[in-house]
Amino acid sequence: MSTIELPSLFLERMQGWLGSEFPDFLAVFNQPPQSGLRVNTMKISVADFLRLSPFDLRPIAWCPEGFFVGGDSRPGKHPYHAAGLYYLQEPSAMAVVDLLDPQPGERVLDLAAAPGGKATHIAARLNGQGLLIANDLHSQRAWDLVKNLERWGARNVMVTNEPPYRLADQWGAFFDRVLLDAPCSGEGMFRRSLEARLDWSPEIVRACAVRQGGLLPQAARLVRPGGRLVYSTCTFAPEENEGVIGAFLKAHPEFELVDVKTRVAFERAHPEWIGIETELPSWSGLYRLMPHKGFPEGHFIAVLRRRSGGEWREVRPFPIRLIPPAQRREIQNWLASLCTADIDPLRLMLNGHRLYFLSPAAIDAGHLRVILPGWFLGEIKKDRIEPSHAFLLALQGEQIAFKLNISADHPAILKYLSGEVLQEGWLSENERQVLAHKGWLAICVDGYPLGWGRVVEKAIKNHLPKAHRFL
Ligand code: SAM
């Protein structure tokens, strides 16, 4: 018996498939879920993070930048989280991008990317080189994705809000790597999510499989010849896993499964659970993470490669509308007053009042709904330019002209993160010197940018966006 209530039909299915392993599988539901964090290697090396971290961390064998978080630490409420030094992610989910294996300089597409667990992982692996396009169909979720990518400090990312077929119609077989982290019945998250348990039914599993069967061929259209396609779910249901892959490969002989070298031994695929074991010559290249076999939650990952073919489209660089020279110089002066980062003025673009830096790898999106075309730097107001949170969070502490650096355990940090005005009296004699500076000032935690403030009459007005505050 497990202490959380699981759908009886789900249990029946799993018992039928797992046989003698079923009691071990069931026992997992009596244990608390494990938390994980993944270090943002664009901002800090793993070794430096371990020196700085106050948390009880244990390495995750299938992700070199991932750690289990133990004890009663609350890493989501720590200033280092607000500074984007790590992302909180379910540990099994960290295997997906490790198997996608994006390389710096590549063009990578994450088709169902919100809220950004895998997209932030991809951005860190690209390390600022190449392009990540992160897409999600649902508008509100796509904006949550933008928020998480901003905190992450990624400059070479575009965010779109489209159904995948529209991206395929626009760009064709353009990407080196495509990830479809598909919407699924979520059985692998039952231990964490009451909602997933309440929503589950065999009909949901069937409906998800149909939807996934429609999405995967669209994802495949976007993969260049020789490129990699990774399909993942967080469910055990074979209809949504082996079933979707089997049907796809039968209809798409231009793709093959790739048996990649993995850091740990994952569970093999189970096509026999739905009687399709003879449909493919080989079922290697499919990986299951099972909770009773040393992985926290359930996941399924398929690694595929396009052997040949692909629809070619002409994909042009993003058409930057150049800013008139006089205004551009003004913006350059403004940028230089805030930081020493090397920002090519010819890649600056205004979209209405919003100022962006467009990565050299950014591409033309035609009529697609692009909600983030690049690095958002700030907003032009009537009499000034207001720097954005995304601008600051993508800078290194040493690139910032004026800053107040406070340690993580300084009481002023939590006040700042709660949205309060920083009063002179909270600062030491030394720290108070920054109040002589008028204007924008970056608040940093142990050297890492956290958010903007503005010095006004011996106090620092809080410019941390509401969405990033601790409530
Ligand atoms: N990859 C995300 C991460 O690691 O944080 C989690 C993705 S979640 C499993 C699936 C996502 O698919 C949801 O954000 C949902 O909004 C999105 N979605 C649902 N239907 C979609 C569709 N037809 N096209 C693209 N995204 C879709």
Short mmCIF file of C-alpha atoms and ligand atoms in Angstrom, two decimals:
data_model
loop_
_atom_site.label_atom_id
_atom_site.label_comp_id
_atom_site.label_asym_id
_atom_site.label_seq_id
_atom_site.Cartn_x
_atom_site.Cartn_y
_atom_site.Cartn_z
CA MET A 1 0.00 0.00 0.00
CA SER A 2 1.13 3.54 -0.59
CA THR A 3 0.23 6.52 1.59
CA ILE A 4 -0.85 8.67 -1.36
CA GLU A 5 -3.91 7.67 -3.26
CA LEU A 6 -3.13 6.49 -6.78
CA PRO A 7 -5.70 5.80 -9.51
CA SER A 8 -6.63 2.11 -9.24
CA LEU A 9 -6.53 1.53 -13.00
CA PHE A 10 -3.04 3.01 -13.13
CA LEU A 11 -1.94 0.60 -10.40
CA GLU A 12 -3.51 -2.33 -12.23
CA ARG A 13 -1.66 -1.44 -15.43
CA MET A 14 1.68 -1.02 -13.68
CA GLN A 15 1.28 -4.25 -11.70
CA GLY A 16 0.56 -6.15 -14.90
CA TRP A 17 3.71 -4.78 -16.54
CA LEU A 18 6.12 -4.74 -13.62
CA GLY A 19 5.17 -8.13 -12.12
CA SER A 20 7.59 -9.00 -9.31
CA GLU A 21 9.05 -5.45 -9.35
CA PHE A 22 5.68 -3.92 -8.53
CA PRO A 23 6.05 -3.88 -4.69
CA ASP A 24 9.34 -1.95 -5.01
CA PHE A 25 7.70 0.48 -7.44
CA LEU A 26 4.79 1.02 -5.04
CA ALA A 27 7.09 1.49 -2.05
CA VAL A 28 8.59 4.58 -3.69
CA PHE A 29 5.31 6.44 -3.21
CA ASN A 30 5.81 6.22 0.57
CA GLN A 31 9.05 8.15 0.34
CA PRO A 32 9.19 11.94 0.05
CA PRO A 33 10.14 13.32 -3.39
CA GLN A 34 13.75 14.49 -3.81
CA SER A 35 14.59 18.06 -4.73
CA GLY A 36 17.25 19.00 -7.20
CA LEU A 37 19.11 22.07 -8.35
CA ARG A 38 21.15 22.62 -11.48
CA VAL A 39 24.02 25.09 -11.43
CA ASN A 40 24.01 27.92 -13.98
CA THR A 41 27.43 27.31 -15.48
CA MET A 42 27.11 30.53 -17.52
CA LYS A 43 27.38 32.46 -14.24
CA ILE A 44 29.45 30.28 -11.96
CA SER A 45 31.51 27.10 -12.25
CA VAL A 46 30.29 24.03 -10.37
CA ALA A 47 33.43 24.13 -8.18
CA ASP A 48 32.87 27.80 -7.23
CA PHE A 49 29.19 27.14 -6.55
CA LEU A 50 30.07 24.29 -4.21
CA ARG A 51 32.37 26.63 -2.28
CA LEU A 52 29.61 29.24 -2.01
CA SER A 53 26.59 27.01 -1.45
CA PRO A 54 25.05 26.81 2.04
CA PHE A 55 22.96 23.77 0.95
CA ASP A 56 23.37 20.09 1.66
CA LEU A 57 24.19 18.88 -1.89
CA ARG A 58 24.81 15.44 -3.36
CA PRO A 59 25.91 15.01 -7.00
CA ILE A 60 23.46 13.61 -9.54
CA ALA A 61 25.27 10.93 -11.54
CA TRP A 62 23.47 11.63 -14.84
CA CYS A 63 24.00 15.40 -14.88
CA PRO A 64 27.40 16.91 -13.98
CA GLU A 65 25.91 20.28 -13.06
CA GLY A 66 22.99 18.78 -11.10
CA PHE A 67 22.68 18.10 -7.34
CA PHE A 68 20.17 16.57 -4.96
CA VAL A 69 19.31 19.07 -2.24
CA GLY A 70 18.95 17.52 1.21
CA GLY A 71 18.10 18.73 4.70
CA ASP A 72 15.57 21.46 5.31
CA SER A 73 17.23 24.08 3.12
CA ARG A 74 14.84 26.06 0.95
CA PRO A 75 16.91 26.91 -2.13
CA GLY A 76 13.91 28.53 -3.87
CA LYS A 77 13.90 31.25 -1.18
CA HIS A 78 17.62 31.97 -1.28
CA PRO A 79 19.13 35.12 -2.86
CA TYR A 80 21.38 32.94 -5.05
CA HIS A 81 18.23 31.60 -6.71
CA ALA A 82 17.06 35.16 -7.37
CA ALA A 83 20.51 35.86 -8.85
CA GLY A 84 20.02 32.95 -11.27
CA LEU A 85 22.91 30.87 -9.94
CA TYR A 86 20.81 27.71 -10.23
CA TYR A 87 17.49 26.35 -11.43
CA LEU A 88 15.34 24.11 -9.26
CA GLN A 89 14.57 21.04 -11.31
CA GLU A 90 13.30 17.55 -10.64
CA PRO A 91 16.49 15.44 -10.79
CA SER A 92 15.32 12.83 -13.36
CA ALA A 93 14.38 15.65 -15.76
CA MET A 94 18.05 16.71 -15.87
CA ALA A 95 18.87 13.64 -17.98
CA VAL A 96 16.97 14.99 -20.98
CA VAL A 97 19.29 17.81 -22.03
CA ASP A 98 22.33 15.71 -21.20
CA LEU A 99 21.11 13.27 -23.90
CA LEU A 100 20.15 16.11 -26.26
CA ASP A 101 23.79 17.16 -25.82
CA PRO A 102 23.71 20.67 -27.37
CA GLN A 103 27.10 22.08 -28.29
CA PRO A 104 28.20 25.76 -28.20
CA GLY A 105 27.48 27.42 -31.56
CA GLU A 106 24.59 25.14 -32.54
CA ARG A 107 21.00 26.06 -33.39
CA VAL A 108 18.71 24.41 -30.90
CA LEU A 109 14.93 24.42 -30.68
CA ASP A 110 12.96 23.54 -27.54
CA LEU A 111 9.40 23.15 -28.81
CA ALA A 112 7.43 22.77 -25.57
CA ALA A 113 9.70 24.76 -23.33
CA ALA A 114 7.69 26.39 -20.52
CA PRO A 115 8.46 26.98 -17.70
CA GLY A 116 12.05 26.53 -18.82
CA GLY A 117 13.69 23.63 -16.96
CA LYS A 118 15.20 22.19 -20.10
CA ALA A 119 15.53 25.52 -21.94
CA THR A 120 17.74 26.96 -19.18
CA HIS A 121 19.81 23.78 -19.27
CA ILE A 122 20.25 24.10 -23.06
CA ALA A 123 21.17 27.79 -22.75
CA ALA A 124 23.87 26.95 -20.22
CA ARG A 125 25.30 24.20 -22.44
CA LEU A 126 25.37 26.62 -25.42
CA ASN A 127 27.22 29.04 -23.15
CA GLY A 128 26.23 32.12 -25.13
CA GLN A 129 27.26 30.73 -28.54
CA GLY A 130 24.72 29.74 -31.19
CA LEU A 131 20.97 30.12 -30.80
CA LEU A 132 18.24 28.69 -28.64
CA ILE A 133 14.65 29.11 -29.75
CA ALA A 134 12.33 28.27 -26.87
CA ASN A 135 8.68 27.88 -27.81
CA ASP A 136 5.47 27.16 -25.97
CA LEU A 137 1.93 27.05 -27.27
CA HIS A 138 0.36 28.62 -24.21
CA SER A 139 0.80 32.34 -23.93
CA GLN A 140 0.87 32.70 -20.12
CA ARG A 141 3.33 29.81 -19.85
CA ALA A 142 5.47 31.34 -22.58
CA TRP A 143 5.75 34.53 -20.48
CA ASP A 144 6.76 32.45 -17.42
CA LEU A 145 9.44 30.97 -19.64
CA VAL A 146 10.67 34.48 -20.53
CA LYS A 147 10.87 35.35 -16.83
CA ASN A 148 12.95 32.25 -16.04
CA LEU A 149 15.26 32.80 -19.00
CA GLU A 150 15.78 36.41 -17.94
CA ARG A 151 16.86 35.36 -14.46
CA TRP A 152 19.10 32.76 -16.08
CA GLY A 153 20.94 35.52 -17.96
CA ALA A 154 20.78 34.00 -21.45
CA ARG A 155 21.48 36.51 -24.25
CA ASN A 156 21.20 34.29 -27.33
CA VAL A 157 17.61 33.13 -26.89
CA MET A 158 14.43 33.90 -28.81
CA VAL A 159 11.05 32.92 -27.36
CA THR A 160 8.11 32.12 -29.63
CA ASN A 161 4.48 31.32 -28.85
CA GLU A 162 3.23 29.09 -31.65
CA PRO A 163 1.98 25.61 -32.50
CA PRO A 164 4.97 23.58 -33.76
CA TYR A 165 3.64 23.17 -37.34
CA ARG A 166 3.88 26.96 -37.80
CA LEU A 167 7.57 26.89 -36.83
CA ALA A 168 8.15 23.99 -39.24
CA ASP A 169 6.37 25.89 -42.06
CA GLN A 170 8.62 28.90 -41.41
CA TRP A 171 12.02 27.31 -40.85
CA GLY A 172 11.91 23.75 -42.24
CA ALA A 173 14.81 21.40 -41.47
CA PHE A 174 17.05 24.10 -39.95
CA PHE A 175 18.01 23.04 -36.43
CA ASP A 176 20.98 20.97 -35.24
CA ARG A 177 18.96 19.74 -32.26
CA VAL A 178 15.26 19.75 -31.50
CA LEU A 179 13.70 18.82 -28.19
CA LEU A 180 10.05 17.85 -27.85
CA ASP A 181 9.40 17.56 -24.11
CA ALA A 182 5.85 16.60 -24.81
CA PRO A 183 2.72 17.39 -22.80
CA CYS A 184 1.80 14.01 -21.28
CA SER A 185 -0.37 12.25 -18.69
CA GLY A 186 2.30 12.97 -16.04
CA GLU A 187 2.30 9.57 -14.29
CA GLY A 188 5.98 10.03 -13.50
CA MET A 189 5.06 13.09 -11.39
CA PHE A 190 2.29 11.39 -9.36
CA ARG A 191 4.37 11.54 -6.19
CA ARG A 192 4.70 15.32 -6.53
CA SER A 193 1.46 16.34 -8.12
CA LEU A 194 -2.04 15.79 -6.76
CA GLU A 195 -3.38 17.45 -9.90
CA ALA A 196 -1.71 14.82 -12.12
CA ARG A 197 -3.20 12.05 -9.97
CA LEU A 198 -6.70 13.56 -10.06
CA ASP A 199 -6.60 14.25 -13.81
CA TRP A 200 -5.42 10.79 -14.82
CA SER A 201 -7.61 8.33 -16.70
CA PRO A 202 -7.01 5.81 -19.50
CA GLU A 203 -8.77 8.28 -21.81
CA ILE A 204 -6.22 10.97 -20.89
CA VAL A 205 -3.41 8.56 -21.74
CA ARG A 206 -5.02 7.82 -25.11
CA ALA A 207 -5.67 11.51 -25.82
CA CYS A 208 -2.06 12.41 -24.92
CA ALA A 209 -0.74 9.68 -27.22
CA VAL A 210 -2.81 11.06 -30.10
CA ARG A 211 -1.57 14.60 -29.44
CA GLN A 212 2.06 13.45 -29.14
CA GLY A 213 1.66 11.45 -32.35
CA GLY A 214 0.69 14.71 -34.05
CA LEU A 215 3.47 16.83 -32.48
CA LEU A 216 6.44 14.52 -33.09
CA PRO A 217 6.29 14.63 -36.93
CA GLN A 218 6.14 18.45 -36.72
CA ALA A 219 9.18 18.48 -34.43
CA ALA A 220 10.93 16.16 -36.90
CA ARG A 221 10.34 18.58 -39.80
CA LEU A 222 12.59 21.08 -38.00
CA VAL A 223 15.65 18.79 -37.73
CA ARG A 224 18.45 19.23 -40.28
CA PRO A 225 19.98 16.19 -41.99
CA GLY A 226 22.28 14.54 -39.45
CA GLY A 227 20.62 16.50 -36.63
CA ARG A 228 19.31 15.11 -33.36
CA LEU A 229 15.70 14.92 -32.21
CA VAL A 230 14.94 14.12 -28.60
CA TYR A 231 11.43 13.18 -27.50
CA SER A 232 10.72 13.03 -23.77
CA THR A 233 7.80 12.58 -21.41
CA CYS A 234 7.34 12.25 -17.67
CA THR A 235 4.97 9.30 -17.86
CA PHE A 236 5.28 5.52 -17.65
CA ALA A 237 2.44 4.93 -20.13
CA PRO A 238 3.92 2.93 -23.05
CA GLU A 239 1.21 4.27 -25.40
CA GLU A 240 2.78 7.75 -24.98
CA ASN A 241 6.35 6.48 -25.17
CA GLU A 242 7.27 3.36 -27.15
CA GLY A 243 3.88 3.57 -28.94
CA VAL A 244 4.49 7.12 -30.22
CA ILE A 245 8.08 6.37 -31.24
CA GLY A 246 7.19 3.06 -32.93
CA ALA A 247 4.44 4.66 -35.03
CA PHE A 248 6.67 7.62 -35.89
CA LEU A 249 9.58 5.48 -37.05
CA LYS A 250 7.33 3.29 -39.18
CA ALA A 251 6.06 6.38 -40.99
CA HIS A 252 9.45 8.17 -41.06
CA PRO A 253 12.26 5.89 -42.22
CA GLU A 254 14.42 9.01 -42.66
CA PHE A 255 14.86 8.92 -38.86
CA GLU A 256 16.62 6.31 -36.76
CA LEU A 257 17.12 5.70 -33.05
CA VAL A 258 20.58 6.52 -31.70
CA ASP A 259 22.07 4.42 -28.94
CA VAL A 260 24.03 7.17 -27.17
CA LYS A 261 26.72 6.71 -24.56
CA THR A 262 25.01 7.51 -21.27
CA ARG A 263 26.62 8.49 -17.95
CA VAL A 264 24.61 5.87 -16.07
CA ALA A 265 22.67 2.76 -17.09
CA PHE A 266 19.03 3.64 -17.72
CA GLU A 267 16.19 1.13 -17.95
CA ARG A 268 15.55 -0.22 -21.46
CA ALA A 269 12.36 0.41 -23.42
CA HIS A 270 9.30 -1.82 -22.95
CA PRO A 271 7.55 -2.19 -26.32
CA GLU A 272 6.28 -5.59 -25.10
CA TRP A 273 4.03 -3.76 -22.60
CA ILE A 274 1.78 -2.86 -25.53
CA GLY A 275 2.69 -5.78 -27.80
CA ILE A 276 4.69 -3.85 -30.40
CA GLU A 277 8.12 -5.41 -29.80
CA THR A 278 8.37 -6.71 -33.38
CA GLU A 279 7.49 -3.38 -34.99
CA LEU A 280 11.06 -2.08 -35.03
CA PRO A 281 14.28 -3.98 -35.71
CA SER A 282 15.86 -2.42 -32.61
CA TRP A 283 14.54 -0.51 -29.61
CA SER A 284 17.90 0.85 -28.49
CA GLY A 285 18.10 4.64 -28.15
CA LEU A 286 15.12 4.70 -25.77
CA TYR A 287 15.71 5.30 -22.08
CA ARG A 288 13.38 4.92 -19.14
CA LEU A 289 14.08 6.38 -15.72
CA MET A 290 12.17 4.29 -13.19
CA PRO A 291 11.76 5.44 -9.58
CA HIS A 292 12.37 1.98 -8.07
CA LYS A 293 15.66 1.71 -9.98
CA GLY A 294 17.51 4.66 -8.46
CA PHE A 295 15.87 7.58 -10.28
CA PRO A 296 13.67 9.99 -8.30
CA GLU A 297 10.71 10.27 -10.70
CA GLY A 298 9.60 8.59 -13.91
CA HIS A 299 10.85 9.80 -17.27
CA PHE A 300 11.12 8.51 -20.83
CA ILE A 301 13.67 9.76 -23.35
CA ALA A 302 14.06 8.82 -27.03
CA VAL A 303 17.12 9.94 -29.00
CA LEU A 304 16.63 10.06 -32.78
CA ARG A 305 18.68 11.22 -35.72
CA ARG A 306 17.61 12.44 -39.13
CA ARG A 307 19.39 10.24 -41.65
CA SER A 308 18.32 12.16 -44.74
CA GLY A 309 15.77 14.44 -46.35
CA GLY A 310 14.12 17.45 -44.77
CA GLU A 311 12.24 20.40 -46.23
CA TRP A 312 14.62 23.23 -47.07
CA ARG A 313 13.55 26.82 -46.40
CA GLU A 314 15.57 29.94 -46.80
CA VAL A 315 16.24 31.13 -43.27
CA ARG A 316 17.58 34.68 -43.15
CA PRO A 317 19.25 36.48 -40.28
CA PHE A 318 16.89 38.49 -38.09
CA PRO A 319 16.10 41.70 -40.01
CA ILE A 320 17.36 44.34 -37.58
CA ARG A 321 15.90 47.78 -38.05
CA LEU A 322 18.88 50.00 -37.36
CA ILE A 323 18.45 52.77 -34.83
CA PRO A 324 19.15 56.28 -36.26
CA PRO A 325 22.81 57.22 -35.50
CA ALA A 326 22.08 60.09 -33.07
CA GLN A 327 19.76 57.96 -30.93
CA ARG A 328 22.16 55.04 -31.18
CA ARG A 329 24.98 57.16 -29.77
CA GLU A 330 22.75 58.23 -26.93
CA ILE A 331 21.99 54.58 -26.18
CA GLN A 332 25.68 53.67 -26.39
CA ASN A 333 26.50 56.38 -23.86
CA TRP A 334 23.75 55.11 -21.61
CA LEU A 335 25.07 51.53 -21.88
CA ALA A 336 28.62 52.71 -21.14
CA SER A 337 27.37 54.57 -18.05
CA LEU A 338 26.03 51.30 -16.65
CA CYS A 339 28.50 48.61 -17.64
CA THR A 340 31.68 47.70 -19.46
CA ALA A 341 30.11 44.83 -21.45
CA ASP A 342 31.06 44.77 -25.11
CA ILE A 343 27.69 45.34 -26.84
CA ASP A 344 27.82 45.76 -30.63
CA PRO A 345 25.71 48.90 -31.33
CA LEU A 346 24.80 47.60 -34.78
CA ARG A 347 22.93 44.73 -33.16
CA LEU A 348 20.73 47.01 -31.08
CA MET A 349 17.09 47.18 -32.04
CA LEU A 350 14.05 49.07 -30.85
CA ASN A 351 10.69 47.35 -30.80
CA GLY A 352 8.34 50.14 -29.85
CA HIS A 353 9.91 51.49 -26.66
CA ARG A 354 11.74 48.28 -25.86
CA LEU A 355 15.46 48.06 -26.54
CA TYR A 356 17.00 44.69 -27.45
CA PHE A 357 20.38 43.29 -28.34
CA LEU A 358 19.97 40.72 -31.11
CA SER A 359 22.36 37.78 -31.08
CA PRO A 360 24.35 37.42 -34.34
CA ALA A 361 22.71 33.98 -34.64
CA ALA A 362 19.13 35.35 -34.37
CA ILE A 363 16.93 34.39 -37.32
CA ASP A 364 14.04 35.90 -39.21
CA ALA A 365 10.77 34.62 -37.76
CA GLY A 366 8.49 36.02 -40.51
CA HIS A 367 4.97 36.33 -39.13
CA LEU A 368 5.54 34.07 -36.14
CA ARG A 369 4.62 35.40 -32.70
CA VAL A 370 7.99 36.25 -31.17
CA ILE A 371 7.62 37.37 -27.57
CA LEU A 372 11.34 37.71 -26.92
CA PRO A 373 13.60 38.43 -29.92
CA GLY A 374 16.85 38.66 -27.94
CA TRP A 375 18.48 40.19 -24.89
CA PHE A 376 16.06 42.76 -23.48
CA LEU A 377 18.14 45.75 -22.33
CA GLY A 378 15.63 48.35 -21.26
CA GLU A 379 12.77 50.63 -22.01
CA ILE A 380 12.83 54.12 -23.47
CA LYS A 381 10.77 56.43 -21.28
CA LYS A 382 9.93 60.09 -21.88
CA ASP A 383 13.09 61.53 -20.35
CA ARG A 384 15.28 58.50 -19.66
CA ILE A 385 16.07 54.88 -20.47
CA GLU A 386 15.16 52.40 -17.77
CA PRO A 387 17.46 49.36 -17.63
CA SER A 388 15.74 45.97 -17.51
CA HIS A 389 16.16 43.14 -15.05
CA ALA A 390 17.18 40.87 -17.98
CA PHE A 391 19.97 43.31 -18.87
CA LEU A 392 21.49 43.17 -15.41
CA LEU A 393 21.07 39.44 -14.86
CA ALA A 394 23.07 38.67 -18.00
CA LEU A 395 26.05 40.77 -16.78
CA GLN A 396 28.98 39.59 -14.70
CA GLY A 397 29.39 41.48 -11.42
CA GLU A 398 32.74 42.95 -12.53
CA GLN A 399 31.16 44.48 -15.68
CA ILE A 400 28.86 46.74 -13.66
CA ALA A 401 29.77 50.40 -13.15
CA PHE A 402 27.99 51.10 -9.85
CA LYS A 403 27.01 48.42 -7.44
CA LEU A 404 26.25 47.67 -3.86
CA ASN A 405 27.62 44.26 -3.02
CA ILE A 406 26.04 42.59 -0.01
CA SER A 407 26.58 39.12 1.38
CA ALA A 408 23.76 36.55 1.21
CA ASP A 409 23.18 36.63 4.98
CA HIS A 410 22.98 40.45 5.24
CA PRO A 411 19.43 41.37 6.41
CA ALA A 412 19.20 44.05 3.69
CA ILE A 413 19.20 41.34 1.01
CA LEU A 414 15.86 39.89 2.10
CA LYS A 415 14.42 43.36 2.46
CA TYR A 416 15.51 44.13 -1.10
CA LEU A 417 14.05 40.85 -2.40
CA SER A 418 10.75 41.67 -0.67
CA GLY A 419 10.57 44.93 -2.58
CA GLU A 420 11.47 47.36 0.23
CA VAL A 421 13.36 50.63 -0.19
CA LEU A 422 16.90 50.14 1.19
CA GLN A 423 17.43 52.63 3.99
CA GLU A 424 20.79 54.19 4.79
CA GLY A 425 20.63 52.89 8.37
CA TRP A 426 20.66 49.25 7.20
CA LEU A 427 24.05 49.65 5.57
CA SER A 428 27.49 49.69 7.13
CA GLU A 429 29.68 52.80 6.91
CA ASN A 430 31.54 51.25 4.01
CA GLU A 431 28.41 50.23 2.12
CA ARG A 432 26.87 53.67 2.56
CA GLN A 433 29.51 55.17 0.27
CA VAL A 434 27.49 54.07 -2.75
CA LEU A 435 24.78 56.54 -1.72
CA ALA A 436 27.04 59.32 -3.02
CA HIS A 437 26.30 58.00 -6.52
CA LYS A 438 23.13 59.36 -8.10
CA GLY A 439 21.13 57.10 -10.38
CA TRP A 440 21.09 53.42 -11.27
CA LEU A 441 22.90 51.05 -9.00
CA ALA A 442 23.07 47.26 -9.18
CA ILE A 443 22.40 45.32 -5.99
CA CYS A 444 24.66 42.26 -5.98
CA VAL A 445 24.75 39.27 -3.68
CA ASP A 446 28.31 38.05 -3.05
CA GLY A 447 29.29 39.62 -6.37
CA TYR A 448 26.35 38.29 -8.44
CA PRO A 449 23.81 40.77 -9.84
CA LEU A 450 20.40 40.56 -8.21
CA GLY A 451 18.45 43.60 -9.37
CA TRP A 452 18.48 47.35 -9.94
CA GLY A 453 18.06 50.09 -7.41
CA ARG A 454 18.10 53.85 -7.79
CA VAL A 455 19.71 56.15 -5.30
CA VAL A 456 17.28 58.84 -4.24
CA GLU A 457 17.99 61.03 -1.22
CA LYS A 458 20.17 58.69 0.83
CA ALA A 459 18.03 55.63 0.16
CA ILE A 460 17.95 53.06 -2.61
CA LYS A 461 14.63 52.82 -4.40
CA ASN A 462 13.76 49.24 -5.24
CA HIS A 463 13.50 48.39 -8.96
CA LEU A 464 13.26 44.63 -8.64
CA PRO A 465 10.30 43.63 -10.87
CA LYS A 466 7.32 42.39 -8.86
CA ALA A 467 7.44 39.01 -10.61
CA HIS A 468 10.94 38.43 -9.17
CA ARG A 469 10.20 39.47 -5.57
CA PHE A 470 9.90 37.15 -2.63
CA LEU A 471 6.37 37.38 -1.30
N1 SAM B 1 10.13 21.49 -21.11
C1 SAM B 1 9.47 22.11 -19.98
C2 SAM B 1 10.46 22.23 -18.85
O1 SAM B 1 11.43 21.48 -18.81
O2 SAM B 1 10.27 23.12 -17.99
C3 SAM B 1 8.22 21.36 -19.56
C4 SAM B 1 7.27 21.17 -20.69
S1 SAM B 1 5.74 20.49 -20.23
C5 SAM B 1 6.11 18.83 -20.08
C6 SAM B 1 4.88 20.53 -21.73
C7 SAM B 1 4.62 21.91 -22.30
O3 SAM B 1 4.00 21.73 -23.57
C8 SAM B 1 3.68 22.79 -21.51
O4 SAM B 1 4.35 23.97 -21.16
C9 SAM B 1 2.53 23.12 -22.47
O5 SAM B 1 2.12 24.45 -22.37
C10 SAM B 1 3.19 22.84 -23.80
N2 SAM B 1 2.28 22.45 -24.89
C11 SAM B 1 1.11 21.81 -24.84
N3 SAM B 1 0.65 21.59 -26.08
C12 SAM B 1 1.59 22.08 -26.92
C13 SAM B 1 1.69 22.16 -28.33
N4 SAM B 1 0.73 21.70 -29.12
N5 SAM B 1 2.79 22.75 -28.84
C14 SAM B 1 3.78 23.26 -28.04
N6 SAM B 1 3.73 23.21 -26.70
C15 SAM B 1 2.63 22.63 -26.17
#
